[in-house]
Amino acid sequence: MEVKAANNPDDPRKGVGFVAAALASPVTAVEAALRPLTFADFAGQAKTIERLQVMVGAARKRGEPLNHILLSGPPGLGKTTLAFILGSELGRNVRVTSGPVVEKAGDLAGLLTNLEEGDLLFIDEIHRIPKTVEEYLYSAMEDFRIDIMIDQGPNARSVRLTLPRFTLIGATTRAGLLTAPLRSRFTLQTRLDYYDTPTLETIVQRSCGLLKVEIDAAGAHEIARRARGTPRVANNLINFLRDFAQERAQGIITRPVAAAGLELLEIDAAGLDEMDKRMLRAMAENYGGGPVGMSTIAVAVGEEAETLEEVHEPFLIQEGYLRRTPQGRMLTEKGYAAVGLRPASPGQPNLL
C-alpha cells in the first residue's frame, strides 16, 4: 500500500512533547472507555495482578474492606486502571483525587468523611501530599479516625471524627519520596514495570477493536515496539494513527502506515522521541557523556527536571541508554549510538 508523504511539518501533534503530553494530559472519555474493568481483561503485570487477586479474594471471604495498597512505577502503566478494577471486583465505589489537591487537613477530612463503608480512596501522586496533611493519614489508615483542630487561639479545640472502614490506594511515580511512616502503613507495596512488546500488541489489538480501528498484526507490532513499554502511549499513538490512516492511506493501519505516522511524530524504531535524543545528545556533546546532574540536563534541553525524571529517564535507564551513579547520570555506549556518536577516547587526559 502506498502511503502519502508527510508534508505538513507544522502539525501541532508533531515534535518533542508528544510522549510527555500523552502521559501528563487528563484522561478523556475515549481513553477511559479503553480501560479494562476486570483482572481477566488486564494484560501484563502478572505478579502484581496475582497479589491483588489474593487480597481481593481474602477480603471477600472475610467480608471486610481491602487492606491499603501502594502502587508505584512510571506514568501510564495502569495504576489508576488497577484502582478501578479493584473497585469493580469488590463492588465498591472508587473516589479519585491527587496529592497536590489535598492542600490542608480540612480537604482530607472532607474526602474521608464522605466515604462509605468499604469504599476505595485513590490518591494519585501521593508523594506530593504536604507533610502536615500526611500526618493525619496515619491515624485514618490505622484507626479509622481523624483529629482536626477547630478555631484558633484560646477557642481552639480538637474534634475527633470517626471514619468508615475504607481502603486507601496510593499511586506514585517516585516511591523514594514517600516517608517511611506512610509507606509502612500500606499492607501491599507493589511496582508496575514497563510492558514487553507481545503484551503491548495484545493491548493495541484490544484498543483498536474497541475503537473500531482496522489494523493488521504487523501494524500492531509496529505500534507496540515504539510505545516505550507504556499502554497509555500506545493508546495515544492509536488515536493519532487512526487519523493518519484516514487522511493519508485507506483507513487501515498497516506496518508502512504506522511507520510513516510515527516518523511524523518523530518517534523512532526504538521508541525514542526527540526529547530523549536531545538529552542523550546534550550529555554526549556538552558534558562528555557525564556524570552530569539532571537539573543541568534540564537546562540544556529546555525542559522541567521533574518531567525528565518521571517520563524520560526511567525508560532510558531501563533500555540501557543511561545509568545513574552517585556523581550523576552517565551515557552508555548504546546511548552514544542512539544519537550517532562515539564515546570519547579512554586515553583522553583527565583535568582532575
GROMACS .gro file of C-alpha atoms in nm:
model
  352
    1MET     CA    1   0.000   0.000   0.000
    2GLU     CA    2   0.131   0.344  -0.088
    3VAL     CA    3   0.142   0.595   0.194
    4LYS     CA    4   0.129   0.962   0.112
    5ALA     CA    5   0.426   1.166   0.220
    6ALA     CA    6   0.405   1.358   0.546
    7ASN     CA    7   0.404   1.707   0.400
    8ASN     CA    8   0.287   1.912   0.695
    9PRO     CA    9   0.588   1.984   0.920
   10ASP     CA   10   0.383   2.225   1.130
   11ASP     CA   11   0.142   1.959   1.253
   12PRO     CA   12   0.085   2.058   1.620
   13ARG     CA   13   0.098   1.695   1.729
   14LYS     CA   14   0.449   1.653   1.595
   15GLY     CA   15   0.761   1.724   1.796
   16VAL     CA   16   0.934   1.679   2.126
   17GLY     CA   17   0.629   1.691   2.351
   18PHE     CA   18   0.412   1.404   2.229
   19VAL     CA   19   0.516   1.140   2.484
   20ALA     CA   20   0.526   1.383   2.778
   21ALA     CA   21   0.189   1.530   2.680
   22ALA     CA   22   0.037   1.185   2.638
   23LEU     CA   23   0.143   1.086   2.990
   24ALA     CA   24   0.055   1.416   3.156
   25SER     CA   25  -0.278   1.501   2.993
   26PRO     CA   26  -0.608   1.430   3.174
   27VAL     CA   27  -0.782   1.107   3.082
   28THR     CA   28  -1.050   1.165   2.819
   29ALA     CA   29  -1.380   0.979   2.792
   30VAL     CA   30  -1.242   0.783   2.495
   31GLU     CA   31  -0.935   0.673   2.693
   32ALA     CA   32  -1.148   0.583   2.996
   33ALA     CA   33  -1.362   0.359   2.773
   34LEU     CA   34  -1.049   0.160   2.682
   35ARG     CA   35  -0.971   0.071   3.042
   36PRO     CA   36  -1.030  -0.292   3.140
   37LEU     CA   37  -1.277  -0.344   3.422
   38THR     CA   38  -1.172  -0.690   3.543
   39PHE     CA   39  -0.850  -0.870   3.621
   40ALA     CA   40  -0.921  -1.105   3.330
   41ASP     CA   41  -0.911  -0.816   3.083
   42PHE     CA   42  -0.593  -0.664   3.222
   43ALA     CA   43  -0.286  -0.766   3.022
   44GLY     CA   44   0.060  -0.783   3.178
   45GLN     CA   45   0.190  -0.716   3.532
   46ALA     CA   46   0.131  -1.082   3.621
   47LYS     CA   47   0.288  -1.071   3.969
   48THR     CA   48   0.102  -0.758   4.073
   49ILE     CA   49  -0.228  -0.897   3.943
   50GLU     CA   50  -0.178  -1.224   4.135
   51ARG     CA   51  -0.105  -1.035   4.457
   52LEU     CA   52  -0.414  -0.820   4.417
   53GLN     CA   53  -0.632  -1.121   4.336
   54VAL     CA   54  -0.516  -1.289   4.659
   55MET     CA   55  -0.604  -0.981   4.863
   56VAL     CA   56  -0.942  -0.933   4.693
   57GLY     CA   57  -1.036  -1.300   4.736
   58ALA     CA   58  -0.944  -1.296   5.106
   59ALA     CA   59  -1.133  -0.971   5.168
   60ARG     CA   60  -1.444  -1.116   5.004
   61LYS     CA   61  -1.432  -1.431   5.216
   62ARG     CA   62  -1.390  -1.233   5.538
   63GLY     CA   63  -1.645  -0.974   5.436
   64GLU     CA   64  -1.401  -0.700   5.525
   65PRO     CA   65  -1.267  -0.395   5.340
   66LEU     CA   66  -0.949  -0.442   5.141
   67ASN     CA   67  -0.621  -0.356   5.311
   68HIS     CA   68  -0.432  -0.045   5.198
   69ILE     CA   69  -0.226  -0.077   4.878
   70LEU     CA   70   0.058   0.130   4.730
   71LEU     CA   71   0.114   0.113   4.353
   72SER     CA   72   0.436   0.260   4.218
   73GLY     CA   73   0.600   0.290   3.879
   74PRO     CA   74   0.638   0.524   3.581
   75PRO     CA   75   0.326   0.703   3.450
   76GLY     CA   76   0.093   0.534   3.204
   77LEU     CA   77   0.137   0.173   3.320
   78GLY     CA   78  -0.209   0.120   3.472
   79LYS     CA   79  -0.207   0.232   3.836
   80THR     CA   80  -0.538   0.419   3.806
   81THR     CA   81  -0.686   0.137   3.599
   82LEU     CA   82  -0.599  -0.116   3.870
   83ALA     CA   83  -0.773   0.101   4.131
   84PHE     CA   84  -1.094   0.095   3.928
   85ILE     CA   85  -1.058  -0.280   3.870
   86LEU     CA   86  -1.031  -0.332   4.247
   87GLY     CA   87  -1.350  -0.131   4.294
   88SER     CA   88  -1.526  -0.329   4.023
   89GLU     CA   89  -1.414  -0.666   4.161
   90LEU     CA   90  -1.527  -0.572   4.511
   91GLY     CA   91  -1.844  -0.391   4.403
   92ARG     CA   92  -1.734  -0.074   4.584
   93ASN     CA   93  -1.714   0.293   4.489
   94VAL     CA   94  -1.378   0.445   4.397
   95ARG     CA   95  -1.319   0.809   4.488
   96VAL     CA   96  -1.031   0.969   4.298
   97THR     CA   97  -0.808   1.261   4.394
   98SER     CA   98  -0.442   1.357   4.370
   99GLY     CA   99  -0.175   1.460   4.618
  100PRO     CA  100  -0.140   1.827   4.515
  101VAL     CA  101  -0.518   1.880   4.551
  102VAL     CA  102  -0.516   1.787   4.921
  103GLU     CA  103  -0.359   2.109   5.050
  104LYS     CA  104  -0.482   2.111   5.411
  105ALA     CA  105  -0.626   1.883   5.675
  106GLY     CA  106  -0.979   2.004   5.608
  107ASP     CA  107  -0.957   1.883   5.248
  108LEU     CA  108  -0.856   1.537   5.366
  109ALA     CA  109  -1.128   1.530   5.632
  110GLY     CA  110  -1.389   1.618   5.369
  111LEU     CA  111  -1.275   1.334   5.144
  112LEU     CA  112  -1.266   1.075   5.421
  113THR     CA  113  -1.597   1.162   5.588
  114ASN     CA  114  -1.782   1.133   5.256
  115LEU     CA  115  -1.670   0.773   5.207
  116GLU     CA  116  -1.896   0.478   5.280
  117GLU     CA  117  -1.800   0.151   5.445
  118GLY     CA  118  -1.565  -0.044   5.218
  119ASP     CA  119  -1.513   0.237   4.965
  120LEU     CA  120  -1.177   0.287   4.796
  121LEU     CA  121  -0.999   0.622   4.805
  122PHE     CA  122  -0.746   0.652   4.524
  123ILE     CA  123  -0.478   0.921   4.571
  124ASP     CA  124  -0.261   0.972   4.265
  125GLU     CA  125   0.088   1.117   4.312
  126ILE     CA  126   0.052   1.052   4.684
  127HIS     CA  127   0.413   1.156   4.743
  128ARG     CA  128   0.307   1.517   4.674
  129ILE     CA  129   0.072   1.540   4.974
  130PRO     CA  130   0.201   1.811   5.213
  131LYS     CA  131   0.376   1.663   5.516
  132THR     CA  132   0.142   1.840   5.756
  133VAL     CA  133  -0.155   1.670   5.590
  134GLU     CA  134   0.020   1.335   5.560
  135GLU     CA  135   0.038   1.302   5.936
  136TYR     CA  136  -0.343   1.300   5.954
  137LEU     CA  137  -0.343   0.998   5.724
  138TYR     CA  138  -0.160   0.786   5.979
  139SER     CA  139  -0.449   0.760   6.226
  140ALA     CA  140  -0.702   0.748   5.941
  141MET     CA  141  -0.532   0.442   5.789
  142GLU     CA  142  -0.468   0.260   6.116
  143ASP     CA  143  -0.753   0.353   6.348
  144PHE     CA  144  -1.010   0.495   6.102
  145ARG     CA  145  -1.034   0.821   6.288
  146ILE     CA  146  -0.901   1.171   6.238
  147ASP     CA  147  -0.846   1.453   6.486
  148ILE     CA  148  -0.877   1.806   6.348
  149MET     CA  149  -0.842   2.142   6.514
  150ILE     CA  150  -1.137   2.383   6.519
  151ASP     CA  151  -1.089   2.759   6.565
  152GLN     CA  152  -0.769   2.924   6.682
  153GLY     CA  153  -0.611   3.069   6.992
  154PRO     CA  154  -0.798   3.028   7.325
  155ASN     CA  155  -1.103   2.887   7.146
  156ALA     CA  156  -0.907   2.613   6.965
  157ARG     CA  157  -1.026   2.262   7.031
  158SER     CA  158  -0.968   1.919   6.887
  159VAL     CA  159  -1.256   1.729   6.729
  160ARG     CA  160  -1.230   1.354   6.668
  161LEU     CA  161  -1.410   1.223   6.360
  162THR     CA  162  -1.482   0.853   6.329
  163LEU     CA  163  -1.439   0.727   5.975
  164PRO     CA  164  -1.593   0.431   5.794
  165ARG     CA  165  -1.352   0.147   5.725
  166PHE     CA  166  -1.210   0.235   5.387
  167THR     CA  167  -0.923   0.128   5.161
  168LEU     CA  168  -0.653   0.373   5.057
  169ILE     CA  169  -0.499   0.305   4.717
  170GLY     CA  170  -0.190   0.521   4.677
  171ALA     CA  171  -0.014   0.569   4.343
  172THR     CA  172   0.325   0.727   4.294
  173THR     CA  173   0.581   0.766   4.020
  174ARG     CA  174   0.853   0.835   4.277
  175ALA     CA  175   0.824   0.590   4.565
  176GLY     CA  176   1.151   0.711   4.715
  177LEU     CA  177   0.989   1.042   4.808
  178LEU     CA  178   0.733   0.877   5.038
  179THR     CA  179   0.818   0.899   5.406
  180ALA     CA  180   0.887   0.576   5.590
  181PRO     CA  181   0.589   0.613   5.831
  182LEU     CA  182   0.344   0.646   5.542
  183ARG     CA  183   0.499   0.369   5.335
  184SER     CA  184   0.492   0.127   5.629
  185ARG     CA  185   0.114   0.163   5.665
  186PHE     CA  186   0.044   0.001   5.329
  187THR     CA  187  -0.011  -0.373   5.354
  188LEU     CA  188   0.096  -0.429   4.994
  189GLN     CA  189   0.359  -0.227   4.810
  190THR     CA  190   0.394  -0.336   4.450
  191ARG     CA  191   0.569  -0.184   4.150
  192LEU     CA  192   0.447  -0.181   3.791
  193ASP     CA  193   0.714  -0.229   3.526
  194TYR     CA  194   0.726  -0.149   3.156
  195TYR     CA  195   0.539  -0.392   2.930
  196ASP     CA  196   0.707  -0.617   2.678
  197THR     CA  197   0.622  -0.592   2.308
  198PRO     CA  198   0.397  -0.905   2.284
  199THR     CA  199   0.182  -0.782   2.575
  200LEU     CA  200   0.155  -0.437   2.421
  201GLU     CA  201   0.050  -0.595   2.090
  202THR     CA  202  -0.240  -0.759   2.276
  203ILE     CA  203  -0.335  -0.422   2.427
  204VAL     CA  204  -0.312  -0.249   2.087
  205GLN     CA  205  -0.536  -0.511   1.925
  206ARG     CA  206  -0.790  -0.480   2.207
  207SER     CA  207  -0.794  -0.099   2.193
  208CYS     CA  208  -0.831  -0.099   1.815
  209GLY     CA  209  -1.123  -0.340   1.845
  210LEU     CA  210  -1.299  -0.112   2.095
  211LEU     CA  211  -1.233   0.195   1.880
  212LYS     CA  212  -1.336   0.007   1.563
  213VAL     CA  213  -1.000   0.080   1.403
  214GLU     CA  214  -0.888  -0.165   1.134
  215ILE     CA  215  -0.532  -0.282   1.196
  216ASP     CA  216  -0.327  -0.583   1.092
  217ALA     CA  217  -0.079  -0.781   1.303
  218ALA     CA  218   0.224  -0.607   1.153
  219GLY     CA  219   0.075  -0.265   1.225
  220ALA     CA  220   0.004  -0.364   1.586
  221HIS     CA  221   0.361  -0.486   1.625
  222GLU     CA  222   0.500  -0.159   1.487
  223ILE     CA  223   0.297   0.045   1.737
  224ALA     CA  224   0.383  -0.186   2.027
  225ARG     CA  225   0.758  -0.176   1.974
  226ARG     CA  226   0.761   0.204   1.958
  227ALA     CA  227   0.527   0.265   2.253
  228ARG     CA  228   0.805   0.272   2.517
  229GLY     CA  229   0.651  -0.023   2.701
  230THR     CA  230   0.361   0.201   2.809
  231PRO     CA  231  -0.008   0.128   2.734
  232ARG     CA  232  -0.113   0.493   2.762
  233VAL     CA  233   0.142   0.592   2.497
  234ALA     CA  234   0.023   0.303   2.278
  235ASN     CA  235  -0.339   0.418   2.304
  236ASN     CA  236  -0.244   0.776   2.216
  237LEU     CA  237  -0.046   0.652   1.918
  238ILE     CA  238  -0.351   0.454   1.802
  239ASN     CA  239  -0.566   0.768   1.813
  240PHE     CA  240  -0.313   0.962   1.607
  241LEU     CA  241  -0.255   0.678   1.360
  242ARG     CA  242  -0.629   0.635   1.310
  243ASP     CA  243  -0.640   0.997   1.188
  244PHE     CA  244  -0.323   0.949   0.985
  245ALA     CA  245  -0.457   0.635   0.815
  246GLN     CA  246  -0.784   0.806   0.723
  247GLU     CA  247  -0.607   1.112   0.581
  248ARG     CA  248  -0.307   0.961   0.406
  249ALA     CA  249  -0.380   0.594   0.349
  250GLN     CA  250  -0.703   0.394   0.317
  251GLY     CA  251  -0.812   0.386   0.678
  252ILE     CA  252  -0.622   0.067   0.763
  253ILE     CA  253  -0.319   0.074   0.995
  254THR     CA  254  -0.056  -0.147   0.835
  255ARG     CA  255   0.315  -0.153   0.914
  256PRO     CA  256   0.405   0.107   0.643
  257VAL     CA  257   0.120   0.332   0.757
  258ALA     CA  258   0.220   0.300   1.124
  259ALA     CA  259   0.588   0.361   1.044
  260ALA     CA  260   0.509   0.673   0.839
  261GLY     CA  261   0.278   0.813   1.107
  262LEU     CA  262   0.528   0.752   1.384
  263GLU     CA  263   0.804   0.916   1.184
  264LEU     CA  264   0.578   1.221   1.162
  265LEU     CA  265   0.566   1.219   1.541
  266GLU     CA  266   0.946   1.186   1.548
  267ILE     CA  267   0.929   0.856   1.735
  268ASP     CA  268   1.198   0.622   1.605
  269ALA     CA  269   1.206   0.244   1.578
  270ALA     CA  270   1.332   0.209   1.936
  271GLY     CA  271   1.056   0.430   2.078
  272LEU     CA  272   1.285   0.728   2.139
  273ASP     CA  273   1.129   1.068   2.077
  274GLU     CA  274   1.309   1.393   2.002
  275MET     CA  275   1.336   1.491   2.371
  276ASP     CA  276   1.508   1.161   2.452
  277LYS     CA  277   1.760   1.229   2.180
  278ARG     CA  278   1.810   1.587   2.295
  279MET     CA  279   1.901   1.456   2.640
  280LEU     CA  280   2.143   1.197   2.502
  281ARG     CA  281   2.299   1.441   2.257
  282ALA     CA  282   2.342   1.713   2.520
  283MET     CA  283   2.514   1.468   2.755
  284ALA     CA  284   2.743   1.343   2.478
  285GLU     CA  285   2.837   1.675   2.318
  286ASN     CA  286   2.828   1.916   2.612
  287TYR     CA  287   2.933   1.704   2.908
  288GLY     CA  288   3.145   1.423   2.762
  289GLY     CA  289   2.887   1.159   2.849
  290GLY     CA  290   2.869   1.258   3.216
  291PRO     CA  291   2.846   1.225   3.503
  292VAL     CA  292   2.605   1.518   3.499
  293GLY     CA  293   2.310   1.616   3.717
  294MET     CA  294   1.951   1.606   3.593
  295SER     CA  295   1.898   1.975   3.667
  296THR     CA  296   2.190   2.056   3.437
  297ILE     CA  297   2.047   1.834   3.162
  298ALA     CA  298   1.707   2.001   3.205
  299VAL     CA  299   1.857   2.346   3.147
  300ALA     CA  300   2.047   2.218   2.842
  301VAL     CA  301   1.735   2.077   2.674
  302GLY     CA  302   1.484   2.338   2.793
  303GLU     CA  303   1.256   2.107   2.989
  304GLU     CA  304   1.149   2.068   3.353
  305ALA     CA  305   1.380   1.839   3.552
  306GLU     CA  306   1.076   1.668   3.710
  307THR     CA  307   0.936   1.581   3.365
  308LEU     CA  308   1.268   1.433   3.257
  309GLU     CA  309   1.294   1.228   3.578
  310GLU     CA  310   0.939   1.090   3.563
  311VAL     CA  311   0.879   1.050   3.189
  312HIS     CA  312   1.207   1.013   3.004
  313GLU     CA  313   1.477   0.891   3.243
  314PRO     CA  314   1.311   0.564   3.362
  315PHE     CA  315   1.272   0.440   3.004
  316LEU     CA  316   1.626   0.543   2.906
  317ILE     CA  317   1.773   0.366   3.208
  318GLN     CA  318   1.562   0.052   3.162
  319GLU     CA  319   1.665   0.028   2.798
  320GLY     CA  320   2.032   0.084   2.877
  321TYR     CA  321   2.088   0.431   2.727
  322LEU     CA  322   2.171   0.590   3.064
  323ARG     CA  323   2.292   0.479   3.402
  324ARG     CA  324   2.272   0.654   3.736
  325THR     CA  325   2.578   0.691   3.956
  326PRO     CA  326   2.636   0.873   4.287
  327GLN     CA  327   2.802   1.151   4.084
  328GLY     CA  328   2.516   1.187   3.832
  329ARG     CA  329   2.382   1.042   3.508
  330MET     CA  330   2.622   0.881   3.261
  331LEU     CA  331   2.576   0.790   2.897
  332THR     CA  332   2.631   0.428   2.789
  333GLU     CA  333   2.769   0.309   2.457
  334LYS     CA  334   2.411   0.238   2.349
  335GLY     CA  335   2.321   0.596   2.436
  336TYR     CA  336   2.603   0.729   2.218
  337ALA     CA  337   2.494   0.503   1.931
  338ALA     CA  338   2.134   0.627   1.955
  339VAL     CA  339   2.247   0.977   1.853
  340GLY     CA  340   2.511   0.859   1.605
  341LEU     CA  341   2.814   0.944   1.820
  342ARG     CA  342   3.103   0.752   1.972
  343PRO     CA  343   3.230   0.762   2.330
  344ALA     CA  344   3.533   0.980   2.399
  345SER     CA  345   3.866   0.801   2.382
  346PRO     CA  346   3.956   0.639   2.716
  347GLY     CA  347   4.307   0.774   2.672
  348GLN     CA  348   4.187   1.133   2.681
  349PRO     CA  349   4.363   1.321   2.967
  350ASN     CA  350   4.161   1.396   3.277
  351LEU     CA  351   4.178   1.752   3.411
  352LEU     CA  352   4.115   1.646   3.771
   0.00000   0.00000   0.00000
